[in-house]
Tab-separated table of C-alpha atoms in Angstrom:
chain	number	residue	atom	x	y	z
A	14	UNK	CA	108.953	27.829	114.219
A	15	UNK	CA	106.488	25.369	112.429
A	16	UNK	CA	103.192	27.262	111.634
A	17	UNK	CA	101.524	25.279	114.448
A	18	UNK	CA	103.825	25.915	116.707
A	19	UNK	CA	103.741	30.129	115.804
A	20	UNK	CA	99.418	29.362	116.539
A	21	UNK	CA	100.292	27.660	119.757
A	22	UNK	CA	102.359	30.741	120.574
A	23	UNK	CA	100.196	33.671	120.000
A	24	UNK	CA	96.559	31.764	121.202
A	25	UNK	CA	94.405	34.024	122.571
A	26	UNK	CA	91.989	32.925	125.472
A	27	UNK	CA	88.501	33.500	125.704
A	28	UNK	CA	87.099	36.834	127.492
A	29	UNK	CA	85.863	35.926	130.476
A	30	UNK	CA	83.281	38.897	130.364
A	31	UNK	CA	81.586	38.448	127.067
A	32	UNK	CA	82.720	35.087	126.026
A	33	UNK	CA	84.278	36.471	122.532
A	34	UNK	CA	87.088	34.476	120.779
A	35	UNK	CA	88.137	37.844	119.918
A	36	UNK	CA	90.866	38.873	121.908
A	37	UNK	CA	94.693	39.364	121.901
A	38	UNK	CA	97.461	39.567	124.567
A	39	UNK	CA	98.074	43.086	125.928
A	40	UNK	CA	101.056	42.875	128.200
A	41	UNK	CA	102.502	41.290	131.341
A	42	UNK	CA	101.286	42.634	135.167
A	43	UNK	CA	103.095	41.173	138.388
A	44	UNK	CA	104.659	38.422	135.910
A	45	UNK	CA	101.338	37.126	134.956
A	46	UNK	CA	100.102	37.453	131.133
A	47	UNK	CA	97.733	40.250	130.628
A	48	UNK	CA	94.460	40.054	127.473
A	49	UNK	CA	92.552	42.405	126.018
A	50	UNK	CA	88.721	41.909	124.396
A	51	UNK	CA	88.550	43.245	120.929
A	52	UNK	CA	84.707	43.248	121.820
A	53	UNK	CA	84.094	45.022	125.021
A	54	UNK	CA	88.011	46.262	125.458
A	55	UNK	CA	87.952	45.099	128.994
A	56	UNK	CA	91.478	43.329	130.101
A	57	UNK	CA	91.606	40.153	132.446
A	58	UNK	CA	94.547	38.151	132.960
A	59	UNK	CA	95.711	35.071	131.885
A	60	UNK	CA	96.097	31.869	133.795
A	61	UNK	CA	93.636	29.195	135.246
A	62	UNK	CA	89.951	31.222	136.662
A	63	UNK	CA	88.336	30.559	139.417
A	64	UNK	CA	85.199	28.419	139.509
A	65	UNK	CA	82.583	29.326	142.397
A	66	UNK	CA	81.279	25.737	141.961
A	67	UNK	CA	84.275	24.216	141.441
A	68	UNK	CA	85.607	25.429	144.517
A	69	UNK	CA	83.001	24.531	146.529
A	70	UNK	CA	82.721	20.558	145.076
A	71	UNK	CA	86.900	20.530	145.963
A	72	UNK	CA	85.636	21.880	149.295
A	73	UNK	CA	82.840	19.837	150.375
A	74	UNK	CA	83.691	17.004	148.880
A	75	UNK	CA	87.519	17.106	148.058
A	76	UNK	CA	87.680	18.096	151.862
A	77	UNK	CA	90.392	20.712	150.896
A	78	UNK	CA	90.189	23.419	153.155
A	79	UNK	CA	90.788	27.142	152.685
A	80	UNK	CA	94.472	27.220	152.501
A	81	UNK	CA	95.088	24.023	150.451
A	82	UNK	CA	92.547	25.768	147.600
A	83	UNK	CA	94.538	29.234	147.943
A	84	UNK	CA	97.781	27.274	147.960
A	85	UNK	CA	96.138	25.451	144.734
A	86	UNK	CA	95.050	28.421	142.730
A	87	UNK	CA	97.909	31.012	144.390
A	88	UNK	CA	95.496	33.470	145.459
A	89	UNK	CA	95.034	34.601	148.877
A	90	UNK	CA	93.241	32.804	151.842
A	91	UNK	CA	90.052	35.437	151.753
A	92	UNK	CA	89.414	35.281	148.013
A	93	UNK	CA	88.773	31.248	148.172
A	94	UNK	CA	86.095	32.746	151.513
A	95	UNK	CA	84.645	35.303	149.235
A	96	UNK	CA	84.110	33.266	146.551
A	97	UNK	CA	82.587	29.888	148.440
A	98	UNK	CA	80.321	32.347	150.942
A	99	UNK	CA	78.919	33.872	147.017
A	100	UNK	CA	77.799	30.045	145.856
A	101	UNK	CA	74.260	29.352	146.360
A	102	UNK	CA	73.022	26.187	147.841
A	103	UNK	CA	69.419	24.879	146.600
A	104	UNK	CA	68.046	22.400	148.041
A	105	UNK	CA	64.808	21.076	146.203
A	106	UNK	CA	63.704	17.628	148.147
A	107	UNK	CA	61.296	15.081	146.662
A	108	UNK	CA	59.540	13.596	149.028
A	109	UNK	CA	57.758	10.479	148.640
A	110	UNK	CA	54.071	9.576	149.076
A	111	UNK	CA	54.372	7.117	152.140
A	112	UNK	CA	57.216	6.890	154.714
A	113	UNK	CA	58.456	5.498	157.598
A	114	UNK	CA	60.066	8.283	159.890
A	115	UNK	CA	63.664	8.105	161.485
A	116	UNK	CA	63.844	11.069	163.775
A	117	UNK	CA	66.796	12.459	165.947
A	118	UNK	CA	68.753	15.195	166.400
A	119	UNK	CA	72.410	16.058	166.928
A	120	UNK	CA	74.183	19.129	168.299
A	121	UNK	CA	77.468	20.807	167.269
A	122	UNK	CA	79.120	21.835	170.494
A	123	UNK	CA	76.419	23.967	172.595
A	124	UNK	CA	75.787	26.492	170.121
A	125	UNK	CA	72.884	24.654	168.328
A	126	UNK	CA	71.644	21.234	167.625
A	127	UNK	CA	70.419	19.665	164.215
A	128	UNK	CA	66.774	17.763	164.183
A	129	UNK	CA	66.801	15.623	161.326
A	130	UNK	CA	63.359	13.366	159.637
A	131	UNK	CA	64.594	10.800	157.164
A	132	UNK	CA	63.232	8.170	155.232
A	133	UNK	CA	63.584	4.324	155.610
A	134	UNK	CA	63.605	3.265	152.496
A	135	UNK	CA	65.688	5.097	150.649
A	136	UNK	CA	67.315	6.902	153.483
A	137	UNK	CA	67.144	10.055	152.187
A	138	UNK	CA	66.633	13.557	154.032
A	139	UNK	CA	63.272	14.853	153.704
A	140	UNK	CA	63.066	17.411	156.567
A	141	UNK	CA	65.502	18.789	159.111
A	142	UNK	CA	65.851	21.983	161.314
A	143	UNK	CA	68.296	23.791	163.235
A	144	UNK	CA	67.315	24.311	167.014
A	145	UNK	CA	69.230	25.327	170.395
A	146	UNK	CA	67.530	22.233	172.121
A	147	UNK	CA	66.059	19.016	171.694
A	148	UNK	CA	62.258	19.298	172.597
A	149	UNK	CA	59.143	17.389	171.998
A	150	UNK	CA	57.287	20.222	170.238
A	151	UNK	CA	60.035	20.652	167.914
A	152	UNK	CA	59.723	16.779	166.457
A	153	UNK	CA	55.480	17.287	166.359
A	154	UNK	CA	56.057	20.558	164.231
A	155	UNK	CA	58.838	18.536	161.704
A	156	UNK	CA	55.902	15.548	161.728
A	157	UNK	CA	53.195	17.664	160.923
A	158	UNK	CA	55.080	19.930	158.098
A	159	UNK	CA	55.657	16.220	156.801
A	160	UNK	CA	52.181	15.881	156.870
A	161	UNK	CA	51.211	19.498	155.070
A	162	UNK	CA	53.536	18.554	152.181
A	163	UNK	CA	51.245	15.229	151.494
A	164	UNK	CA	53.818	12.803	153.332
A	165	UNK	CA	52.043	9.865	154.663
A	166	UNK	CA	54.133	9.158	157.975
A	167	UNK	CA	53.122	5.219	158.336
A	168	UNK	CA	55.520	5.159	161.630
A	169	UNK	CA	58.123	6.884	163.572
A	170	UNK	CA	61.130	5.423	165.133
A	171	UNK	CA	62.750	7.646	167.599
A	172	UNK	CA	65.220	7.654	170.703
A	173	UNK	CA	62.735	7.219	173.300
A	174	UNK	CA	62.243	10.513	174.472
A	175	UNK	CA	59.979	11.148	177.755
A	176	UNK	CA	56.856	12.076	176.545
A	177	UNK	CA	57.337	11.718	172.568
A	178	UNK	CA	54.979	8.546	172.054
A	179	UNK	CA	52.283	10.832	173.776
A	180	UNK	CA	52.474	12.811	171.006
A	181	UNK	CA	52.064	10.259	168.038
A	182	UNK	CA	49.124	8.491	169.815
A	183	UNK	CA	47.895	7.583	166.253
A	184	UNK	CA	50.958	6.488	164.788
A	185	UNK	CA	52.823	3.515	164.931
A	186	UNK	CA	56.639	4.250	167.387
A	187	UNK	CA	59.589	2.404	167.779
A	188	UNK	CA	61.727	3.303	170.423
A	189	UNK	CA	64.959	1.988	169.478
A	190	UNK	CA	66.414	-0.855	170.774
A	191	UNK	CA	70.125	0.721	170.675
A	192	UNK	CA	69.329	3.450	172.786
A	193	UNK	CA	67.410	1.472	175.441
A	194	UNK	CA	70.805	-1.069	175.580
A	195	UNK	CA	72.486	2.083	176.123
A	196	UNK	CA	70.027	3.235	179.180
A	197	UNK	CA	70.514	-0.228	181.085
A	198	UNK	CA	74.255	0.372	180.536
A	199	UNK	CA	74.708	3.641	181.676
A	200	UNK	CA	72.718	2.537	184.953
A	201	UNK	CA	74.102	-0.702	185.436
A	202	UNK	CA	77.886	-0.028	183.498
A	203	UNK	CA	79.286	-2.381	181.144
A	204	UNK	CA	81.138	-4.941	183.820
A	205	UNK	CA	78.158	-5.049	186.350
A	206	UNK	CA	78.951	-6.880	189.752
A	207	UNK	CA	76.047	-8.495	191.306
A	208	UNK	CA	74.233	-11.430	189.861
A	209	UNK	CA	70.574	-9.592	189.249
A	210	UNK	CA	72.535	-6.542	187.339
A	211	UNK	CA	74.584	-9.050	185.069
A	212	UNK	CA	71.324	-10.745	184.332
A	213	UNK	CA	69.273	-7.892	183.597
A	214	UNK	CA	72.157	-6.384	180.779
A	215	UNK	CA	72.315	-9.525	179.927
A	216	UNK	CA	68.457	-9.361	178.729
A	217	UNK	CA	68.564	-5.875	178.226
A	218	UNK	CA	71.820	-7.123	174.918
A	219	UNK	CA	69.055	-9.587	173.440
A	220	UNK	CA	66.458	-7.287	173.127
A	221	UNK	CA	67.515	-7.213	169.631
A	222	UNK	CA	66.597	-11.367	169.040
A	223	UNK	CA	63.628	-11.177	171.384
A	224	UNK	CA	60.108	-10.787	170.855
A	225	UNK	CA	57.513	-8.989	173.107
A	226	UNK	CA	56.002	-11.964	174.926
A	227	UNK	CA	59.435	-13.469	175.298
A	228	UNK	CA	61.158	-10.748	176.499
A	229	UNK	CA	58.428	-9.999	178.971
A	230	UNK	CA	58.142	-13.602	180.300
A	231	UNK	CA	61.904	-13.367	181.258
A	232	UNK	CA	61.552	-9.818	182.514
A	233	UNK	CA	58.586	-10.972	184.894
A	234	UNK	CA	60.698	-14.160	185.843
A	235	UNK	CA	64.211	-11.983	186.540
A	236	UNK	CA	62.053	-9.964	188.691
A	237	UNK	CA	60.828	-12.682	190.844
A	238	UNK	CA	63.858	-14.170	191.048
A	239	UNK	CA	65.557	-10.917	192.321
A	240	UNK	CA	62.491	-9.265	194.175
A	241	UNK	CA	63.629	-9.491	197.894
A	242	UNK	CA	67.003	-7.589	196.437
A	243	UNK	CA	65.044	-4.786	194.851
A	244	UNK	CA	63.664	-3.631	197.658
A	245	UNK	CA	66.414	-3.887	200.189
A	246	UNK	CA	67.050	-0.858	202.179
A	247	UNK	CA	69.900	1.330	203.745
A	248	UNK	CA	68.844	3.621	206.915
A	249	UNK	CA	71.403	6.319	208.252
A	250	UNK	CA	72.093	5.962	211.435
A	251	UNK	CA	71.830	9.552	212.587
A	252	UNK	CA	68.383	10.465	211.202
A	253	UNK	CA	66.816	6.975	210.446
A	254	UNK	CA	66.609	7.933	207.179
A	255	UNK	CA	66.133	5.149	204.791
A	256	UNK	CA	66.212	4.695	200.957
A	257	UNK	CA	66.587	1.940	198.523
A	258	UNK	CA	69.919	-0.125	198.358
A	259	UNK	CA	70.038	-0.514	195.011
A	260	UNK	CA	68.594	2.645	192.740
A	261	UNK	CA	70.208	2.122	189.585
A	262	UNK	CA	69.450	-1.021	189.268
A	263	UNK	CA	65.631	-0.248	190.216
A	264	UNK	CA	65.911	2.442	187.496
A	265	UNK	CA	67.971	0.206	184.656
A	266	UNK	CA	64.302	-2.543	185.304
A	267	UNK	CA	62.067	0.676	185.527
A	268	UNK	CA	63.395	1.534	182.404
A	269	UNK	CA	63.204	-1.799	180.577
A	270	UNK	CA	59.407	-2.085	181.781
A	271	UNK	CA	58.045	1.333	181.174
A	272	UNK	CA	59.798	1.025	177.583
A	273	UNK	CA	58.757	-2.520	177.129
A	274	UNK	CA	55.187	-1.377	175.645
A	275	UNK	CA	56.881	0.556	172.316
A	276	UNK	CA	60.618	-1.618	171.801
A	277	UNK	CA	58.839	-4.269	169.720
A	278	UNK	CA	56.589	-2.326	167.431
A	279	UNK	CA	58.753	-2.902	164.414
A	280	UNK	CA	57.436	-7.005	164.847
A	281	UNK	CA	53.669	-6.158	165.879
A	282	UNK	CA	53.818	-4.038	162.292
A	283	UNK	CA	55.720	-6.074	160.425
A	284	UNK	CA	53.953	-4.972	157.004
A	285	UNK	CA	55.613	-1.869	156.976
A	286	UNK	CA	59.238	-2.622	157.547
A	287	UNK	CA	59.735	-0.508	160.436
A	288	UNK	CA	63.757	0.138	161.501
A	289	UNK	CA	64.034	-1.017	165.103
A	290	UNK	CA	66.621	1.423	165.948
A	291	UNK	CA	68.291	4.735	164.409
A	292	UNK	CA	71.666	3.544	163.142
A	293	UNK	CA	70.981	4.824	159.795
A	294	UNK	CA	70.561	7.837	160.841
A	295	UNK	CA	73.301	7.728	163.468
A	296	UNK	CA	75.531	6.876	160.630
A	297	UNK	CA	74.295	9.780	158.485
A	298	UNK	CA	75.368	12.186	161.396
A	299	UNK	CA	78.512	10.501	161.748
A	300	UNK	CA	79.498	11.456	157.828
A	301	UNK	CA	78.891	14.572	158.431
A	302	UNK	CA	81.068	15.424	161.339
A	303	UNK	CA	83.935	13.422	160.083
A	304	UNK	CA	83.638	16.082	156.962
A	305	UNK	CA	83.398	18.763	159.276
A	306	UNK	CA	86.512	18.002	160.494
A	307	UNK	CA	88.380	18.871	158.053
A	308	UNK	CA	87.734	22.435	158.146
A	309	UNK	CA	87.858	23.419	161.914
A	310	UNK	CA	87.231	27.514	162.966
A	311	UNK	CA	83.754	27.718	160.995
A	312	UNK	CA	81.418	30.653	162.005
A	313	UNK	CA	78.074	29.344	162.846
A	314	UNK	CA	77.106	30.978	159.546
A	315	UNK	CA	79.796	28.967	157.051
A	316	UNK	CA	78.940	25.588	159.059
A	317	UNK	CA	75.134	25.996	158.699
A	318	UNK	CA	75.718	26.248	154.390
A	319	UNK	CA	78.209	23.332	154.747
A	320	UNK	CA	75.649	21.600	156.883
A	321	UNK	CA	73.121	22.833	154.144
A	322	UNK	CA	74.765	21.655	151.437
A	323	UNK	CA	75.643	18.478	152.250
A	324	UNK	CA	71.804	17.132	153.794
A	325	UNK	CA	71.140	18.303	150.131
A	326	UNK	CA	73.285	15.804	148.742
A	327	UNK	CA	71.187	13.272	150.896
A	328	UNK	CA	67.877	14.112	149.176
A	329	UNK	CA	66.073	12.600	146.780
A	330	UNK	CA	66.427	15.458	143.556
């Protein structure tokens, strides 16, 4: 053999304990190529090691779940858990000076739900919390621990929630627009039969090209038109009961005029580029239960640090 070749044969590998150059092979074990530290005489075994990090990027990211990584590395299926429930996740957020508030929350089967508070403009994460249920309190604490931190919160857009724009009576709300299409549809369904319920989707899908005085001059004139149908009544026979014919569709216009007052904020405060709805943040929730996916049978516990780690990645470091 060729002198390199004799030096290719008989390299040593670093100790994985001290770091020293300064070691030499000491032996085989279960086929696998034992080393010894001239340093601190400790042995460790040859091969490719084990990353903590490494793992955990292939695992988040790579979306390689548990056995792919043992099947990778040939170790077993627990070492690859041991070693990803030992990496720390930090999460330092930068929050900006000013923002304008998307705020939702989504659940992970009934176990617990996720509030989340992003940013607008540069749609990054800058508070969230894990709860059991969606409730009004919860979104004025995550507002207010904006608020602590020296967040300006110029305006909030939100789902709608009963009772929410009580709580913000000083700051600007957007309920969006998505959400209230979604209210007239669930009423009314998406192939409606009678004339006033095709009309009144039909206004409820153009919310989005409307503007406030528009959209209530059309509102006021579909409810004239259809006024003697609204209040039509059914009586049972028996009792003389009676009740209103048509309930969803008083609900679906109930809906559309109670919310009327908030659905066009985003125009009446047009200097501070407020989102009229929460696809962004919709979309951000999406992401991460399609990554999710890929590693089904989580403990709450190992899906809160995935869920940890990955809103962490949203952030602004």
């Amino acid at each position: 053999l060729s002198i390199f070749a004799r030096n290719q044969r008989h390299e040593s590998k670093n100790c994985p304990f001290c770091s020293d150059k300064h070691t030499k092979k000491n032996g085989r074990k279960l086929g696998k190529q034992q080393y010894q530290c001239l340093s601190c005489k400790r042995q460790f075994l040859g091969g490719v090691r084990l990353d903590n990090q490494t793992l955990w990027t292939e695992y988040t990211q790579g979306k390689q779940t548990y056995q792919q990584l043992a099947d990778k590395y040939n170790c077993s299926l627990k070492t690859i858990q041991r070693r990803l429930d030992k990496v720390s996740i930090e999460s330092q957020i930068k929050r900006p000076t000013t923002a304008n508030i998307i705020m939702d929350t989504t659940y992970f089967g009934r176990k617990f739900g996720l509030m989340v508070f992003m940013d607008n403009a540069t749609r990054t994460v800058l508070y969230y919390a894990v709860v059991s249920h969606e409730a009004n309190s919860a979104y004025k604490q995550g507002v207010d621990h904006l608020a602590s931190l020296g967040v300006d919160v110029q305006s909030i857009t939100c789902d709608g929630r009963r009772g929410l724009r009580t709580l913000f009576i000083s700051t600007p709300c957007q309920m969006c627009q998505f959400h209230q299409m979604q209210i007239v549809t669930r009423y009314l369904t998406r192939r409606p039969k009678n004339i006033a319920s095709i009309e009144l989707r039909g206004l409820a899908l153009d919310l989005t090209v409307l503007d406030k005085a528009t959209f209530t001059k059309h509102l006021d004139q579909w409810y004239l038109t259809h006024e003697d149908y609204l209040y039509e009544r059914s009586t049972n026979e028996g009792t003389g009961k009676t009740w209103y014919t048509h309930k969803r569709l008083r609900s679906a216009y109930r809906s559309l005029r109670t919310n009327s007052d908030w659905l066009f904020t985003y125009q009446e405060c047009e200097q501070l580029d407020i989102p009229n709805t929460t696809n962004s943040l919709e979309g951000l929730f999406s992401e991460l239960k399609r990554q999710l996916h890929s590693h089904h049978g989580l403990n709450e516990h190992r899906k809160l640090r995935f869920i940890k780690d990955f809103l962490a990645s949203k952030s602004l470091k």
